[in-house]
Amino acid sequence: MTSSCGRPVRGVVSGTIAQVTSTPGAQQQRLRDLARLRRVRDRIDREYAQPLDVEALARGAHMSSGHLSREFREAFGESPYAYLMTRRIERAMALLRRGGLSVTEVCFAVGCQSLGTFSTRFTELVGVPPSVYRRDPARATAGIPSCVAKQVTKPVRNREAPVQSRS
């Protein structure tokens, strides 16, 4: 390899990106990075009700927030924030089905700070507002065997839930 002035550059590895990143050292680093990302995901699963943000998660993983977001999305298919909100909505759905708590109490119990944001995100993922879901939780699992109900009641990511009309 030569520099811009035509002189040879010493100690520079030449080759394609695939050759450089397919070395055993690069593979081991990738495995270490994936382990760190799994720890971040596990922390979100454990502490979803705590005030978490991407910066705090990144500090805990010794990464910048931008790097964590990019790597997390590549590994798990969504950003850390989207994963956190999905976990919160999953838990909120369970609390609303169980009954006994108002929508506001559920909102704060799952770690959301804003009832408006919670309701909007809940509606995007579930397809109905939390108040409607709370009123009629049986509709979510009507006629479905209990072994399948858990998968059916999982919130849909990426705003894929069809919004049901109010009747």
Short mmCIF file of C-alpha atoms in Angstrom, two decimals:
data_model
loop_
_atom_site.label_atom_id
_atom_site.label_comp_id
_atom_site.label_asym_id
_atom_site.label_seq_id
_atom_site.Cartn_x
_atom_site.Cartn_y
_atom_site.Cartn_z
CA MET A 1 0.00 0.00 0.00
CA THR A 2 1.28 3.47 -0.81
CA SER A 3 0.53 6.85 0.68
CA SER A 4 -0.92 9.76 -1.30
CA CYS A 5 2.59 10.88 -2.19
CA GLY A 6 3.52 7.44 -3.54
CA ARG A 7 5.65 6.20 -0.63
CA PRO A 8 5.02 2.72 0.79
CA VAL A 9 3.13 2.69 4.10
CA ARG A 10 4.58 0.30 6.65
CA GLY A 11 2.50 -1.81 9.02
CA VAL A 12 -0.79 -1.27 7.19
CA VAL A 13 -2.82 -4.37 6.51
CA SER A 14 -4.14 -4.35 2.99
CA GLY A 15 -7.06 -6.34 1.71
CA THR A 16 -10.80 -6.19 1.58
CA ILE A 17 -12.98 -5.41 4.57
CA ALA A 18 -14.17 -9.03 4.60
CA GLN A 19 -10.57 -10.26 4.87
CA VAL A 20 -9.73 -7.84 7.67
CA THR A 21 -12.92 -8.45 9.69
CA SER A 22 -12.94 -12.22 9.24
CA THR A 23 -9.82 -12.70 11.33
CA PRO A 24 -10.20 -14.71 14.54
CA GLY A 25 -9.57 -11.53 16.59
CA ALA A 26 -12.39 -9.68 14.83
CA GLN A 27 -14.75 -12.61 15.34
CA GLN A 28 -13.92 -12.74 19.04
CA GLN A 29 -14.52 -8.99 19.32
CA ARG A 30 -17.91 -9.38 17.59
CA LEU A 31 -18.87 -12.11 20.08
CA ARG A 32 -17.85 -9.84 22.98
CA ASP A 33 -19.94 -7.01 21.50
CA LEU A 34 -22.95 -9.32 21.12
CA ALA A 35 -22.56 -10.41 24.75
CA ARG A 36 -22.59 -6.74 25.82
CA LEU A 37 -25.71 -6.14 23.73
CA ARG A 38 -27.42 -9.14 25.34
CA ARG A 39 -26.57 -7.69 28.75
CA VAL A 40 -28.17 -4.39 27.69
CA ARG A 41 -31.28 -6.25 26.51
CA ASP A 42 -31.37 -8.23 29.76
CA ARG A 43 -31.09 -5.00 31.74
CA ILE A 44 -34.04 -3.55 29.83
CA ASP A 45 -36.03 -6.71 30.54
CA ARG A 46 -35.22 -6.50 34.27
CA GLU A 47 -35.45 -2.74 34.82
CA TYR A 48 -38.16 -1.70 32.33
CA ALA A 49 -40.09 0.07 35.11
CA GLN A 50 -37.07 2.20 36.06
CA PRO A 51 -36.28 5.50 34.34
CA LEU A 52 -34.02 4.17 31.58
CA ASP A 53 -32.74 6.06 28.58
CA VAL A 54 -30.33 5.16 25.80
CA GLU A 55 -27.54 7.27 27.34
CA ALA A 56 -27.76 5.39 30.66
CA LEU A 57 -27.82 2.03 28.87
CA ALA A 58 -24.82 3.06 26.76
CA ARG A 59 -22.85 4.16 29.84
CA GLY A 60 -23.52 0.78 31.43
CA ALA A 61 -22.24 -0.97 28.29
CA HIS A 62 -19.23 1.37 27.92
CA MET A 63 -20.38 2.54 24.48
CA SER A 64 -21.55 5.79 23.02
CA SER A 65 -25.31 6.10 22.70
CA GLY A 66 -25.09 6.28 18.91
CA HIS A 67 -22.92 3.17 18.70
CA LEU A 68 -25.23 1.29 21.08
CA SER A 69 -28.29 2.23 19.03
CA ARG A 70 -26.69 1.15 15.75
CA GLU A 71 -25.34 -2.13 17.13
CA PHE A 72 -28.54 -2.95 19.03
CA ARG A 73 -30.66 -2.35 15.93
CA GLU A 74 -28.35 -4.53 13.84
CA ALA A 75 -28.40 -7.36 16.40
CA PHE A 76 -32.08 -7.29 17.44
CA GLY A 77 -33.90 -5.49 14.63
CA GLU A 78 -35.06 -2.45 16.61
CA SER A 79 -33.59 0.39 18.63
CA PRO A 80 -33.05 0.08 22.40
CA TYR A 81 -35.82 2.66 23.00
CA ALA A 82 -38.30 0.74 20.82
CA TYR A 83 -37.42 -2.49 22.64
CA LEU A 84 -37.88 -0.78 26.03
CA MET A 85 -41.27 0.63 25.04
CA THR A 86 -42.41 -2.75 23.71
CA ARG A 87 -41.48 -4.40 27.02
CA ARG A 88 -43.38 -1.69 28.92
CA ILE A 89 -46.46 -2.14 26.74
CA GLU A 90 -46.31 -5.94 27.15
CA ARG A 91 -46.29 -5.51 30.92
CA ALA A 92 -49.04 -2.88 30.74
CA MET A 93 -51.21 -5.29 28.75
CA ALA A 94 -50.82 -7.91 31.48
CA LEU A 95 -51.65 -5.40 34.23
CA LEU A 96 -54.69 -4.12 32.35
CA ARG A 97 -55.96 -7.68 31.74
CA ARG A 98 -55.57 -8.48 35.43
CA GLY A 99 -57.62 -5.42 36.41
CA GLY A 100 -57.59 -3.49 39.65
CA LEU A 101 -55.45 -0.59 38.39
CA SER A 102 -56.44 2.48 36.44
CA VAL A 103 -54.75 3.29 33.14
CA THR A 104 -52.80 6.06 34.86
CA GLU A 105 -51.57 3.71 37.59
CA VAL A 106 -50.52 1.15 34.96
CA CYS A 107 -48.73 3.88 33.00
CA PHE A 108 -46.55 4.81 35.97
CA ALA A 109 -46.16 1.19 37.15
CA VAL A 110 -44.44 0.23 33.89
CA GLY A 111 -42.07 3.20 33.98
CA CYS A 112 -43.70 5.66 31.59
CA GLN A 113 -43.59 9.28 32.70
CA SER A 114 -46.29 10.65 30.38
CA LEU A 115 -49.82 9.28 30.16
CA GLY A 116 -50.21 10.80 26.68
CA THR A 117 -47.07 9.14 25.31
CA PHE A 118 -48.04 5.85 26.97
CA SER A 119 -51.54 5.92 25.47
CA THR A 120 -50.27 6.83 22.01
CA ARG A 121 -47.61 4.10 22.00
CA PHE A 122 -50.06 1.55 23.45
CA THR A 123 -52.57 2.33 20.71
CA GLU A 124 -49.86 2.10 18.01
CA LEU A 125 -48.70 -1.32 19.20
CA VAL A 126 -51.94 -2.93 20.36
CA GLY A 127 -54.48 -1.34 18.03
CA VAL A 128 -56.84 -0.02 20.71
CA PRO A 129 -56.37 2.61 23.44
CA PRO A 130 -55.47 1.30 26.92
CA SER A 131 -58.86 2.34 28.33
CA VAL A 132 -60.68 0.21 25.73
CA TYR A 133 -58.26 -2.67 26.30
CA ARG A 134 -58.83 -2.42 30.06
CA ARG A 135 -62.63 -2.45 29.64
CA ASP A 136 -62.66 -5.54 27.43
CA PRO A 137 -59.50 -7.62 27.99
CA ALA A 138 -61.35 -10.88 27.28
CA ARG A 139 -61.76 -9.81 23.65
CA ALA A 140 -58.00 -10.11 23.22
CA THR A 141 -58.02 -13.85 23.99
CA ALA A 142 -61.61 -14.90 23.24
CA GLY A 143 -61.73 -18.44 21.86
CA ILE A 144 -57.96 -18.90 21.96
CA PRO A 145 -56.32 -21.76 23.88
CA SER A 146 -54.28 -20.43 26.80
CA CYS A 147 -51.11 -21.98 25.38
CA VAL A 148 -51.45 -19.67 22.35
CA ALA A 149 -52.83 -16.60 24.18
CA LYS A 150 -49.39 -15.35 25.25
CA GLN A 151 -48.20 -15.07 21.65
CA VAL A 152 -51.45 -13.50 20.47
CA THR A 153 -51.46 -10.82 23.16
CA LYS A 154 -47.89 -9.70 22.46
CA PRO A 155 -47.85 -6.15 21.10
CA VAL A 156 -47.04 -5.77 17.43
CA ARG A 157 -43.92 -3.76 16.73
CA ASN A 158 -43.41 -1.07 14.11
CA ARG A 159 -46.98 0.26 14.17
CA GLU A 160 -48.34 -2.85 12.46
CA ALA A 161 -51.45 -3.24 14.62
CA PRO A 162 -54.63 -2.37 12.79
CA VAL A 163 -56.50 0.35 14.65
CA GLN A 164 -59.97 -0.91 15.51
CA SER A 165 -62.89 1.44 15.09
CA ARG A 166 -64.67 2.64 18.21
CA SER A 167 -68.09 1.11 18.61
#
